[in-house]
Coordinates of C-alpha atoms in Angstrom, one line a residue:
M1 CA 9.3 17.3 -10.3
A2 CA 5.6 17.9 -8.3
I3 CA 2.1 16.7 -7.9
V4 CA 0.2 17.4 -12.0
K5 CA -2.3 20.2 -11.4
M6 CA -5.4 18.5 -11.6
N7 CA -9.4 20.0 -13.6
K8 CA -13.0 18.0 -14.2
F9 CA -13.7 17.8 -17.6
T10 CA -17.5 17.0 -18.2
L11 CA -18.3 16.0 -22.0
L12 CA -22.0 15.6 -23.3
A13 CA -22.5 13.8 -26.7
F14 CA -25.3 11.6 -29.0
E15 CA -25.8 8.9 -27.6
S16 CA -25.5 6.8 -31.0
Q17 CA -21.7 8.5 -30.7
K18 CA -20.6 6.7 -26.9
T19 CA -18.9 3.5 -27.7
R20 CA -16.5 5.9 -30.2
I21 CA -15.9 8.9 -27.7
L22 CA -14.9 4.9 -24.8
E23 CA -11.8 4.0 -28.0
R24 CA -10.6 7.5 -28.1
L25 CA -11.0 8.1 -24.3
Q26 CA -9.1 4.1 -23.2
G27 CA -6.4 4.5 -26.1
F28 CA -5.3 8.4 -24.9
A29 CA -5.2 7.0 -21.1
E30 CA -5.3 10.3 -19.4
T31 CA -8.5 10.4 -17.8
E32 CA -10.0 8.7 -15.2
F33 CA -13.5 8.5 -14.9
V34 CA -15.8 9.5 -12.1
N35 CA -18.7 7.6 -11.3
L36 CA -22.0 10.2 -11.4
Q37 CA -23.9 7.2 -11.0
D38 CA -22.8 7.0 -7.0
A39 CA -25.6 7.7 -4.5
S40 CA -23.3 10.3 -2.7
F41 CA -22.8 11.8 -5.7
L42 CA -26.2 12.4 -6.8
E43 CA -27.6 14.0 -3.5
E44 CA -24.7 16.5 -4.0
N45 CA -25.6 17.2 -7.5
E46 CA -29.1 18.1 -7.7
V47 CA -28.7 18.8 -11.4
F48 CA -27.7 15.2 -12.5
S49 CA -30.4 13.5 -10.5
D50 CA -33.2 13.5 -13.3
L51 CA -31.2 11.8 -15.5
S52 CA -31.7 7.9 -15.4
K53 CA -28.6 5.8 -14.9
D54 CA -26.9 4.7 -18.5
R55 CA -26.6 0.8 -19.4
D56 CA -25.0 -1.4 -20.8
D57 CA -24.6 -0.8 -24.9
S58 CA -26.2 -3.5 -27.2
E59 CA -23.0 -3.2 -29.1
F60 CA -20.9 -4.5 -26.3
A61 CA -22.9 -7.4 -26.3
G62 CA -21.3 -11.3 -26.4
C63 CA -17.7 -9.8 -25.2
E64 CA -17.3 -11.4 -22.3
E65 CA -18.6 -14.7 -23.5
K66 CA -15.9 -14.4 -26.0
L67 CA -13.4 -13.5 -23.4
S68 CA -13.8 -16.0 -21.7
M69 CA -12.7 -18.3 -24.4
T70 CA -10.1 -16.6 -25.3
K71 CA -8.9 -17.2 -21.9
F72 CA -10.3 -20.9 -21.5
A73 CA -8.5 -20.9 -24.7
L74 CA -5.1 -20.0 -23.7
E75 CA -5.1 -21.6 -20.3
F76 CA -5.2 -25.0 -22.2
L77 CA -3.0 -24.0 -24.4
K78 CA -0.3 -22.8 -22.8
D79 CA 1.1 -26.5 -20.7
Y80 CA 1.1 -27.7 -24.9
I81 CA 3.3 -24.9 -26.4
P82 CA 6.2 -24.2 -26.6
Q83 CA 7.2 -21.5 -23.9
K84 CA 10.2 -18.7 -24.8
S85 CA 13.0 -18.7 -22.6
A86 CA 12.8 -15.8 -20.3
L87 CA 16.2 -14.0 -21.4
K88 CA 14.1 -14.4 -25.5
A89 CA 11.3 -13.1 -24.3
M90 CA 12.7 -10.2 -22.4
K91 CA 14.4 -9.4 -25.4
E92 CA 11.8 -9.4 -27.4
G93 CA 9.2 -7.8 -25.6
K94 CA 5.1 -7.7 -26.8
R95 CA 4.2 -6.5 -30.1
Q96 CA 2.9 -3.4 -30.1
L97 CA -0.3 -2.1 -31.8
T98 CA -3.0 1.3 -32.0
L99 CA -6.7 -0.6 -30.7
K100 CA -7.5 -0.3 -34.5
E101 CA -4.9 -2.1 -35.3
L102 CA -5.5 -4.2 -32.7
E103 CA -9.2 -4.5 -33.8
T104 CA -8.2 -5.2 -37.4
E105 CA -5.7 -7.8 -36.9
V106 CA -8.9 -9.4 -34.5
M107 CA -10.9 -9.2 -36.7
S108 CA -9.5 -11.2 -39.4
N109 CA -7.6 -13.6 -37.9
N110 CA -10.6 -15.9 -37.6
W111 CA -10.1 -17.0 -33.7
E112 CA -13.0 -18.2 -33.5
E113 CA -12.2 -21.5 -35.7
V114 CA -8.6 -21.7 -33.3
Y115 CA -11.3 -22.0 -30.2
K116 CA -12.9 -24.7 -31.6
K117 CA -10.2 -26.7 -32.5
V118 CA -8.5 -26.2 -29.5
K119 CA -12.2 -27.2 -27.4
E120 CA -12.2 -30.1 -29.9
K121 CA -8.8 -31.6 -28.7
E122 CA -9.4 -30.3 -25.3
E123 CA -12.6 -32.5 -25.1
V124 CA -10.8 -35.8 -27.0
I125 CA -8.2 -35.1 -23.7
A126 CA -10.8 -34.8 -20.9
S127 CA -12.7 -37.8 -23.1
L128 CA -9.0 -40.1 -22.9
E129 CA -8.4 -38.3 -19.2
G130 CA -11.9 -39.5 -17.9
E131 CA -11.1 -43.4 -19.8
K132 CA -7.6 -43.7 -18.6
T133 CA -8.9 -42.9 -14.3
K134 CA -11.6 -45.4 -14.7
L135 CA -9.3 -47.7 -16.0
Q136 CA -6.8 -46.7 -13.3
S137 CA -9.4 -47.3 -10.7
I138 CA -9.8 -51.3 -11.5
V139 CA -5.9 -51.7 -12.0
E140 CA -5.5 -50.3 -8.5
S141 CA -8.2 -51.9 -6.7
L142 CA -7.3 -55.2 -8.2
R143 CA -4.4 -55.0 -7.8
P144 CA -4.8 -56.7 -3.3
W145 CA -6.2 -59.7 -6.2
E146 CA -3.7 -59.8 -8.9
G147 CA -2.4 -63.1 -7.0
L148 CA -6.1 -65.0 -7.0
D149 CA -5.9 -67.7 -9.9
V150 CA -9.2 -68.0 -10.2
S151 CA -11.8 -66.2 -12.3
F152 CA -14.9 -64.3 -10.3
E153 CA -17.2 -66.0 -12.5
E154 CA -15.9 -69.7 -11.8
L155 CA -15.9 -68.1 -7.8
S156 CA -19.6 -67.2 -7.7
S157 CA -20.8 -70.5 -10.1
I158 CA -19.0 -72.5 -6.9
K159 CA -22.1 -74.2 -5.0
T160 CA -20.5 -74.0 -1.4
P161 CA -20.5 -70.8 0.1
Y162 CA -17.5 -68.3 0.3
F163 CA -16.4 -65.2 1.5
I164 CA -13.6 -62.5 0.2
G165 CA -12.2 -59.3 1.1
S166 CA -10.3 -57.6 3.7
V167 CA -9.7 -57.2 7.5
P168 CA -7.9 -55.3 9.5
K169 CA -3.6 -57.1 9.6
Q170 CA -3.7 -57.0 12.6
Y171 CA -5.9 -59.5 13.3
E172 CA -4.3 -62.2 11.0
D173 CA -3.1 -64.2 13.8
T174 CA -6.6 -64.3 15.0
L175 CA -8.2 -65.4 11.7
V176 CA -6.2 -67.9 10.6
A177 CA -6.5 -69.3 13.6
E178 CA -10.2 -69.5 13.6
M179 CA -10.7 -70.6 10.3
N180 CA -8.9 -73.0 10.8
D181 CA -11.5 -76.0 10.3
Y182 CA -11.8 -74.2 6.6
Y183 CA -10.0 -73.3 3.6
L184 CA -8.8 -70.2 3.9
E185 CA -6.2 -68.9 0.9
I186 CA -4.4 -65.4 1.9
I187 CA -4.0 -63.4 -1.2
S188 CA -2.1 -60.7 -0.1
R189 CA -1.4 -58.1 2.7
N190 CA -0.5 -53.8 2.8
N191 CA 0.4 -52.1 6.1
Q192 CA -2.6 -51.5 7.1
D193 CA -5.6 -54.9 5.8
M194 CA -5.0 -59.0 5.1
F195 CA -6.9 -59.7 1.5
F196 CA -8.2 -63.3 1.8
L197 CA -10.8 -66.4 0.2
V198 CA -12.4 -68.7 3.1
I199 CA -14.7 -71.1 1.7
C200 CA -17.0 -73.2 4.0
G201 CA -19.6 -75.7 4.3
E202 CA -23.5 -74.5 3.6
E203 CA -23.9 -75.5 7.6
H204 CA -21.3 -73.2 8.9
K205 CA -21.9 -70.6 6.8
E206 CA -23.5 -68.1 10.0
E207 CA -20.6 -68.8 12.3
V208 CA -18.0 -68.3 9.9
S209 CA -20.0 -64.6 8.6
D210 CA -20.0 -64.3 12.5
K211 CA -16.7 -64.7 12.8
L212 CA -15.9 -62.0 10.6
R213 CA -18.1 -59.7 11.0
G214 CA -16.6 -59.8 14.7
F215 CA -12.9 -58.7 12.8
G216 CA -14.2 -55.9 11.0
F217 CA -14.3 -58.0 7.8
S218 CA -15.3 -56.3 4.6
Q219 CA -16.7 -57.5 1.4
F220 CA -15.3 -57.3 -1.9
K221 CA -17.6 -56.4 -4.8
T222 CA -16.8 -56.9 -8.1
D223 CA -18.5 -57.3 -11.5
I224 CA -15.7 -58.8 -13.2
K225 CA -15.1 -62.1 -14.7
E226 CA -12.1 -62.6 -15.9
T227 CA -9.0 -63.5 -13.2
P228 CA -8.1 -60.1 -11.4
I229 CA -4.2 -60.2 -13.4
K230 CA -5.5 -60.5 -16.9
V231 CA -8.0 -58.0 -16.6
M232 CA -4.9 -55.9 -15.1
H233 CA -3.0 -57.1 -18.1
D234 CA -6.0 -56.1 -21.0
N235 CA -6.4 -52.7 -18.8
M236 CA -2.8 -51.9 -18.6
D237 CA -3.1 -51.9 -22.6
T238 CA -5.6 -49.7 -22.5
I239 CA -4.4 -47.0 -20.8
A240 CA -1.3 -47.5 -22.6
K241 CA -2.6 -46.8 -25.8
L242 CA -5.1 -43.9 -24.1
D243 CA -1.6 -42.5 -23.6
S244 CA -0.3 -43.1 -27.1
K245 CA -3.2 -41.5 -28.7
K246 CA -2.9 -38.6 -26.2
F247 CA 0.5 -38.3 -26.6
F248 CA -0.3 -37.2 -30.6
V249 CA -3.0 -34.8 -29.6
Q250 CA -0.2 -33.3 -27.7
E251 CA 1.3 -33.1 -30.3
E252 CA -1.0 -31.4 -32.4
L253 CA -1.3 -29.4 -29.9
S254 CA 2.2 -28.1 -29.7
G255 CA 1.7 -27.3 -33.1
F256 CA -0.5 -24.0 -32.6
E257 CA 1.6 -21.2 -31.7
A258 CA 0.6 -19.7 -34.3
G259 CA -3.0 -19.9 -32.5
Y260 CA -1.8 -19.2 -29.3
H261 CA -1.1 -15.3 -30.7
K262 CA -4.1 -15.2 -32.5
L263 CA -6.0 -15.7 -29.2
E264 CA -3.6 -13.7 -27.2
A265 CA -4.7 -10.3 -29.3
A266 CA -8.4 -11.8 -29.2
N267 CA -8.0 -11.6 -25.5
E268 CA -6.4 -7.8 -25.7
Y269 CA -9.0 -6.8 -27.4
Y270 CA -11.6 -8.3 -25.9
T271 CA -10.9 -7.0 -22.2
N272 CA -10.1 -3.7 -23.9
L273 CA -13.7 -3.4 -24.9
V274 CA -15.5 -5.0 -21.8
D275 CA -13.5 -2.1 -19.7
R276 CA -15.2 0.2 -22.1
K277 CA -18.7 -1.9 -21.2
N278 CA -18.0 -1.9 -17.8
A279 CA -17.0 2.2 -18.2
I280 CA -20.6 2.8 -19.0
S281 CA -21.7 2.8 -15.6
N282 CA -20.2 5.8 -14.4
F283 CA -22.7 7.6 -17.2
L284 CA -25.4 9.5 -17.0
R285 CA -28.0 9.5 -20.0
T286 CA -31.3 11.3 -21.7
E287 CA -33.1 9.6 -23.9
N288 CA -30.2 10.7 -26.7
I289 CA -27.7 12.1 -24.9
T290 CA -24.9 10.8 -22.9
V291 CA -23.4 12.6 -19.6
L292 CA -19.7 12.1 -19.1
Q293 CA -17.1 13.4 -16.2
G294 CA -13.6 13.1 -15.4
W295 CA -10.3 13.8 -14.4
L296 CA -7.7 15.2 -16.7
A297 CA -4.2 16.9 -16.4
V298 CA -4.7 21.0 -17.3
E299 CA -1.6 20.1 -19.0
E300 CA -3.4 17.8 -21.3
N301 CA -6.9 19.5 -21.4
Q302 CA -5.9 20.8 -25.1
K303 CA -5.6 17.7 -26.5
L304 CA -8.6 15.4 -24.9
E305 CA -10.8 18.7 -26.5
A306 CA -8.6 18.2 -30.1
I307 CA -9.2 14.1 -29.8
I308 CA -13.2 14.7 -28.8
K309 CA -13.5 17.0 -32.1
E310 CA -11.8 14.1 -34.3
A311 CA -13.5 11.9 -33.7
L312 CA -17.1 13.6 -32.6
G313 CA -16.7 16.9 -35.3
E314 CA -19.4 19.6 -34.0
D315 CA -21.7 17.5 -32.4
Y316 CA -20.8 17.7 -28.6
Y317 CA -20.3 20.1 -25.1
L318 CA -17.0 20.2 -23.4
T319 CA -16.1 22.4 -20.1
F320 CA -13.1 22.3 -17.3
E321 CA -13.5 23.3 -13.7
D322 CA -11.0 23.8 -11.7
V323 CA -10.6 21.8 -8.0
K324 CA -12.6 23.1 -5.9
D325 CA -12.1 23.2 -1.9
E326 CA -14.4 20.8 -1.0
E327 CA -13.5 18.4 -4.0
I328 CA -9.5 18.0 -2.7
D329 CA -10.0 14.8 -1.1
K330 CA -11.3 13.5 -4.1
V331 CA -9.0 14.1 -6.6
P332 CA -6.9 11.6 -8.0
V333 CA -3.0 12.3 -7.8
K334 CA -0.6 11.8 -10.6
L335 CA 3.1 12.4 -10.4
K336 CA 5.6 14.0 -12.4
N337 CA 9.0 14.1 -12.1
N338 CA 12.5 13.6 -14.3
E339 CA 14.1 10.8 -14.9
L340 CA 16.1 10.3 -11.9
N341 CA 13.2 11.3 -10.1
S342 CA 11.0 9.0 -10.9
S343 CA 12.8 5.7 -10.5
F344 CA 12.3 6.5 -7.0
E345 CA 8.3 7.0 -7.1
N346 CA 7.6 3.8 -6.2
I347 CA 9.3 4.4 -2.8
T348 CA 6.5 7.2 -2.1
E349 CA 3.6 5.4 -3.3
M350 CA 4.5 2.5 -1.1
Y351 CA 4.4 4.2 1.8
A352 CA 0.7 6.7 0.8
T353 CA 0.0 8.9 -1.9
P354 CA 0.5 12.5 -1.3
R355 CA -2.6 14.2 -0.8
Y356 CA -3.8 17.3 -3.3
D357 CA -2.4 19.9 -1.4
E358 CA 0.9 18.1 -0.2
I359 CA 3.8 17.8 -1.9
D360 CA 5.7 15.4 -3.6
P361 CA 7.7 14.1 -1.6
T362 CA 9.8 11.5 -3.7
P363 CA 12.4 14.8 -5.1
F364 CA 13.2 15.2 -1.4
V365 CA 13.7 11.3 -0.8
T366 CA 15.6 10.1 -4.6
P367 CA 18.9 12.2 -3.0
F368 CA 19.0 10.7 0.9
Y369 CA 18.2 7.5 -0.3
L370 CA 20.5 6.8 -2.7
L371 CA 23.0 8.4 -0.6
F372 CA 22.2 5.9 2.6
F373 CA 22.0 3.0 0.1
G374 CA 25.3 4.2 -1.3
M375 CA 26.7 3.7 2.7
M376 CA 25.2 0.2 3.1
V377 CA 26.5 -1.9 0.5
A378 CA 30.0 0.6 -0.4
D379 CA 31.3 -1.8 -2.8
I380 CA 33.5 -1.3 -5.9
G381 CA 32.7 -4.4 -7.4
Y382 CA 29.5 -4.4 -6.0
G383 CA 28.4 -1.6 -8.0
L384 CA 29.9 -2.2 -11.1
L385 CA 28.3 -5.7 -10.6
Q386 CA 24.8 -4.0 -10.5
L387 CA 26.3 -1.4 -13.1
I388 CA 26.5 -3.8 -15.5
V389 CA 23.4 -6.1 -15.2
T390 CA 20.9 -3.1 -15.2
L391 CA 22.4 -1.9 -18.1
V392 CA 22.8 -4.5 -20.1
A393 CA 19.0 -5.0 -19.2
L394 CA 18.2 -1.4 -20.2
K395 CA 19.8 -1.4 -23.1
A396 CA 19.6 -5.3 -24.6
F397 CA 16.0 -6.0 -23.8
N398 CA 12.8 -4.6 -24.2
L399 CA 11.5 -3.8 -20.5
D400 CA 7.7 -3.4 -19.7
E401 CA 7.4 -0.4 -18.4
G402 CA 7.0 -0.7 -14.6
T403 CA 10.1 -3.4 -15.1
R404 CA 12.2 -1.2 -16.8
K405 CA 11.6 1.0 -14.0
F406 CA 12.4 -1.5 -11.5
A407 CA 15.7 -1.0 -13.3
K408 CA 16.9 2.0 -13.5
F409 CA 15.6 2.2 -9.5
F410 CA 19.3 -0.1 -9.1
Y411 CA 20.9 1.2 -12.5
Y412 CA 20.9 4.4 -10.3
L413 CA 21.2 2.8 -7.1
S414 CA 24.9 1.4 -8.4
Y415 CA 26.6 4.5 -8.6
P416 CA 26.4 5.7 -4.5
I417 CA 27.3 1.8 -4.3
I418 CA 30.4 2.6 -6.6
G419 CA 31.6 6.0 -4.6
F420 CA 31.6 5.2 -1.1
G421 CA 33.1 1.8 -2.4
I422 CA 35.8 4.3 -3.6
L423 CA 36.0 6.1 -0.1
Y424 CA 37.0 2.7 2.1
G425 CA 38.3 1.6 -0.8
S426 CA 36.9 -2.2 -0.5
F427 CA 36.9 -4.1 -4.0
F428 CA 34.6 -7.5 -3.5
G429 CA 35.4 -6.8 -0.3
G430 CA 39.1 -6.1 -0.8
I431 CA 40.4 -8.6 -2.6
I432 CA 42.4 -6.6 -4.8
E433 CA 44.2 -4.1 -1.9
M434 CA 43.3 0.2 -3.6
P435 CA 46.3 2.5 -3.8
W436 CA 43.6 4.7 -1.6
R437 CA 41.7 4.2 1.2
L438 CA 40.2 7.7 2.8
V439 CA 38.0 5.7 4.9
D440 CA 39.2 2.5 7.1
P441 CA 35.9 0.7 7.7
N442 CA 37.8 -2.0 10.1
K443 CA 39.8 0.9 12.1
D444 CA 37.6 4.2 11.9
V445 CA 34.5 2.9 13.1
T446 CA 33.6 6.3 15.3
T447 CA 34.7 7.9 12.1
I448 CA 32.1 6.4 10.4
L449 CA 28.9 5.8 13.0
I450 CA 29.7 10.0 13.6
V451 CA 28.9 10.2 9.5
S452 CA 26.0 8.3 9.6
V453 CA 24.1 9.9 12.9
I454 CA 25.2 13.1 10.8
F455 CA 23.2 12.0 7.7
G456 CA 20.2 11.2 10.0
A457 CA 20.6 14.5 11.2
V458 CA 21.1 16.3 8.4
Q459 CA 17.8 14.6 6.9
I460 CA 15.3 14.8 10.1
F461 CA 15.9 18.8 10.3
F462 CA 15.5 19.0 6.0
G463 CA 12.1 17.3 7.3
L464 CA 11.7 19.9 9.7
G465 CA 12.5 22.7 6.8
I466 CA 9.6 20.9 4.2
K467 CA 7.1 20.9 7.1
A468 CA 7.7 24.7 7.9
Y469 CA 7.1 25.3 3.9
M470 CA 4.3 23.3 4.0
L471 CA 2.6 25.4 6.8
L472 CA 3.6 29.0 5.0
R473 CA 2.5 28.0 2.3
A474 CA -1.1 27.2 3.4
G475 CA -1.1 30.2 5.4
K476 CA 0.5 29.7 8.4
P477 CA 3.6 31.1 9.5
K478 CA 2.2 30.7 13.6
D479 CA 2.2 27.0 13.4
A480 CA 4.7 26.9 11.7
F481 CA 7.0 29.1 14.3
Y482 CA 5.3 26.8 17.0
D483 CA 5.5 23.5 15.4
V484 CA 8.9 23.9 13.6
G485 CA 10.5 26.8 15.0
A486 CA 10.3 26.1 18.4
W487 CA 11.8 22.3 18.0
V488 CA 15.1 23.0 15.4
I489 CA 15.8 25.8 18.5
T490 CA 15.5 23.3 21.4
L491 CA 16.9 20.8 18.9
V492 CA 19.9 22.6 18.1
S493 CA 20.3 24.5 21.8
V494 CA 20.7 20.7 23.2
A495 CA 23.2 19.8 20.7
L496 CA 25.2 22.5 21.7
V497 CA 25.0 22.4 25.1
L498 CA 25.2 18.6 25.5
G499 CA 28.3 18.9 23.0
S500 CA 30.1 22.2 23.7
G501 CA 33.4 20.4 26.0
M502 CA 33.5 18.5 22.8
L503 CA 33.1 21.8 20.4
G504 CA 35.2 23.7 22.8
L505 CA 32.0 26.4 23.7
S506 CA 33.3 29.7 25.3
P507 CA 30.5 29.6 28.7
L508 CA 29.5 32.7 27.0
V509 CA 27.7 30.4 23.9
K510 CA 26.7 27.8 26.7
N511 CA 25.1 30.1 28.6
I512 CA 23.6 31.6 25.0
A513 CA 22.7 28.1 23.9
I514 CA 21.0 26.9 28.1
G515 CA 19.0 30.3 27.3
F516 CA 17.5 29.2 23.7
M517 CA 17.1 25.5 24.7
I518 CA 14.9 27.1 27.6
F519 CA 12.9 29.5 25.2
G520 CA 12.4 27.1 22.3
M521 CA 11.0 24.2 25.5
I522 CA 8.6 27.1 27.1
V523 CA 7.3 27.6 23.2
I524 CA 6.7 24.1 22.9
V525 CA 4.9 23.1 26.3
L526 CA 2.7 26.1 25.6
T527 CA 1.5 25.8 22.4
G528 CA 1.7 21.9 21.7
G529 CA -1.3 21.1 22.9
R530 CA -3.1 24.8 21.7
E531 CA -5.9 22.7 19.6
E532 CA -6.9 21.8 23.1
K533 CA -9.6 23.2 24.9
T534 CA -9.1 24.5 29.0
R535 CA -5.7 25.5 29.8
G536 CA -4.8 22.8 31.9
A537 CA -5.5 20.4 28.6
Q538 CA -3.2 22.1 26.6
L539 CA -0.1 22.6 29.2
G540 CA -0.5 18.7 29.5
Q541 CA -0.4 17.9 25.8
G542 CA 1.9 20.5 25.9
A543 CA 4.5 18.9 28.5
Y544 CA 4.0 15.2 26.5
A545 CA 4.7 17.1 23.0
L546 CA 8.2 18.8 24.7
Y547 CA 8.4 14.6 26.2
G548 CA 8.5 13.6 22.3
I549 CA 12.7 14.5 22.1
T550 CA 13.3 11.3 23.3
G551 CA 11.5 10.1 19.6
Y552 CA 14.2 12.3 18.2
V553 CA 17.2 11.2 20.3
G554 CA 15.9 7.4 19.4
D555 CA 15.4 8.4 15.3
L556 CA 18.7 9.2 15.2
V557 CA 19.9 6.4 16.7
S558 CA 17.9 4.2 14.6
Y559 CA 20.7 6.2 11.7
T560 CA 23.9 4.1 13.3
R561 CA 22.1 0.8 11.0
L562 CA 24.4 3.5 8.5
M563 CA 27.5 1.9 9.5
A564 CA 25.8 -0.9 10.7
L565 CA 25.0 -2.7 7.6
G566 CA 28.0 -0.9 5.4
L567 CA 30.7 -3.0 8.3
A568 CA 28.3 -6.4 8.2
G569 CA 28.8 -6.4 4.7
G570 CA 32.5 -5.7 4.1
S571 CA 33.0 -8.1 7.4
L572 CA 31.2 -11.1 4.8
A573 CA 32.9 -10.1 1.4
G574 CA 36.0 -9.8 3.5
A575 CA 35.2 -13.8 5.3
F576 CA 35.1 -14.8 1.8
N577 CA 37.9 -13.9 0.9
M578 CA 39.9 -15.3 4.2
I579 CA 38.1 -18.8 3.2
M580 CA 39.2 -18.6 -0.6
G581 CA 42.8 -18.2 0.5
M582 CA 43.1 -20.4 2.9
I583 CA 42.1 -23.5 0.4
P584 CA 45.9 -24.9 -0.2
G585 CA 47.5 -26.1 -3.5
V586 CA 44.8 -27.4 -6.4
A587 CA 41.9 -27.3 -4.1
G588 CA 42.5 -23.7 -3.8
I589 CA 42.7 -23.6 -8.1
L590 CA 38.8 -25.4 -7.7
F591 CA 37.3 -24.1 -5.7
A592 CA 38.5 -20.8 -4.5
P593 CA 36.8 -19.5 -8.2
V594 CA 32.8 -20.8 -6.6
I595 CA 33.3 -19.8 -3.3
F596 CA 34.1 -16.5 -4.8
V597 CA 31.6 -16.4 -7.3
F598 CA 28.2 -17.7 -4.7
G599 CA 29.9 -16.5 -2.1
H600 CA 29.6 -13.0 -3.5
I601 CA 26.4 -13.1 -5.0
F602 CA 24.9 -14.6 -2.0
N603 CA 26.9 -11.1 0.0
L604 CA 25.6 -8.7 -2.7
A605 CA 22.1 -10.6 -2.9
L606 CA 21.3 -10.0 0.8
G607 CA 23.7 -6.2 0.8
L608 CA 20.4 -5.6 -1.4
L609 CA 18.2 -6.6 0.3
G610 CA 19.0 -5.2 3.5
A611 CA 19.9 -2.0 2.0
Y612 CA 16.4 -1.8 0.3
V613 CA 14.7 -3.0 3.8
H614 CA 16.3 -0.5 5.9
T615 CA 16.9 2.7 3.5
C616 CA 12.7 2.6 3.1
R617 CA 12.0 2.2 7.5
L618 CA 14.6 6.0 7.7
Q619 CA 12.8 7.2 5.0
Y620 CA 9.4 5.8 6.5
V621 CA 9.7 6.0 10.2
E622 CA 12.7 8.6 10.6
Y623 CA 11.8 11.1 7.2
F624 CA 7.9 11.4 6.6
G625 CA 6.9 11.4 10.1
K626 CA 8.5 15.2 10.4
F627 CA 6.2 16.5 7.5
Y628 CA 4.4 13.7 5.6
E629 CA 0.9 12.5 5.8
G630 CA -0.1 10.8 2.6
G631 CA -3.5 9.6 2.1
G632 CA -4.6 10.4 -1.4
K633 CA -5.8 8.7 -4.4
A634 CA -4.0 7.7 -7.4
F635 CA -4.9 8.9 -10.6
S636 CA -6.4 5.6 -12.2
P637 CA -6.6 6.8 -16.3
F638 CA -9.5 4.7 -18.1
K639 CA -6.5 2.8 -20.1
T640 CA -6.5 -0.2 -23.1
Q641 CA -5.2 -3.3 -21.3
N642 CA -1.5 -4.9 -21.8
K643 CA -0.5 -8.3 -20.9
Y644 CA 0.1 -9.8 -23.8
I645 CA 0.5 -6.3 -26.0
N646 CA 2.0 -3.1 -25.8
V647 CA -1.4 -0.8 -27.4
K648 CA -0.2 2.4 -27.9
K649 CA -2.1 5.7 -26.3
D650 CA -3.4 7.4 -29.8

């Protein structure tokens, strides 16, 4: 339950073996490469400065193009292939293959033939869509002229001048009045424009043209010969035929399911091949030798050496180096916890990955997170429902690693929810009266409030204890006393002095507590600014550090949310039950179950969300603020991608 001990390996091998090395290391999935081509690295390590930067290997030529082909085909086909339901997909899970099995399948599954057929169908559909769009555009342009009962060819053949087009609808009345001496036919109107035909004599052509121009006349121009209605009907018939052709093409595509799986395998294979190609940009080389470095857990050293030996025989040079002090900030951090704690690693990582020289706070987060989360939701029925759902998900479905970890997280949280539900005697907000109730949330509010603050105090002091341990481990016992011991003395003494009456302390004990309080405060003032250069600045910074005692008061107040959210959820659940009981007769029989199901599901979802957010906040602000900095670099191994297929580790 700690940060895994890492070391750095250096491997020299023949250039001709580079592809084989990359394949095996990708299947191993336990190494993170060091970028030897980085300028700052080369400046710090002159021994590598005479080597050349490695480049893309010819063996990887064309892999990006093939990856692009598979991406295109998969993206296009997904709209036509019948998709599995979410439940069925989770139950079946992804196929599992080794890298070698994946390569063998891709090399023999004629996926490129599938791609060609998909590309042909895509071009057919694109052509049909293009033709359809063109015809639809013509139909839409003719729609205002649908009522014109003369063909455009006949109209253009008349000797008399005519004008066909539109003006803004707001000028309609004025236009009709102005065109009173000429032939005016209003064809149609819409919300913005009026569409019309004007015929006049040759002698009035310029006059009519000027008047129309004043109304913002827009002339209608077209190469169509027939009447608008005929062209529209013909085009609509053609569009229907195009849709029919497209339908049959789509039906053919829906039968490409087997081909779709071939493309998935090819996409997975070439994605991993591209990753290998990109990994080469971390290496250096001579004419015949490839040089690579990487980080690896010490416990994996023997396995790496066995893999390299199996792949290369005796033709390699491999060394391991311990982490140097100057490399602490560069070492990738890998966490290793038991099954329970590993489910809570995401809580730590959302805040920050620990530095390599820190401790992994996850094991110290887990018990508090379980406790606080359970106290905020606190209902037997809700906990049982969550337990059943997560158990079914874990047992019945073939979940990927991330989803399984998320399900386990809520699985473990269901137990404290049930536990506090038993303590409060709450089953779906009291719909069934429990024969016991150790704490009544409706009456014992003060008790729950005090317990919440006590839990907060325990976590805060636990955090200070971790900080003291880290300072002692780093060989700084004085700092441990100044930054932790003095605060513990001060805080405990203040609590005893303020609570002396309630605790029934004797005057002697109270005076002793006052003495320790003054001593602790003096130590804080004298040492809180010890890093400052002048004595005055040290005392000023120390006084400001002592002012931080108000922050501890604020931290304790923050833990009252444990009480508040628990009571709020219970009250809302009780309100739904009350509404159910108020519905009389047959209506109650019909609607009460609906209110019960949707009301309590809503309350559970709200409670889980609130508990998740506020419990995280208590860890990040009130707890981590006492001892944890983070800022480490998470271990990111060179491994296979698993979008469509779970590629098994070697």
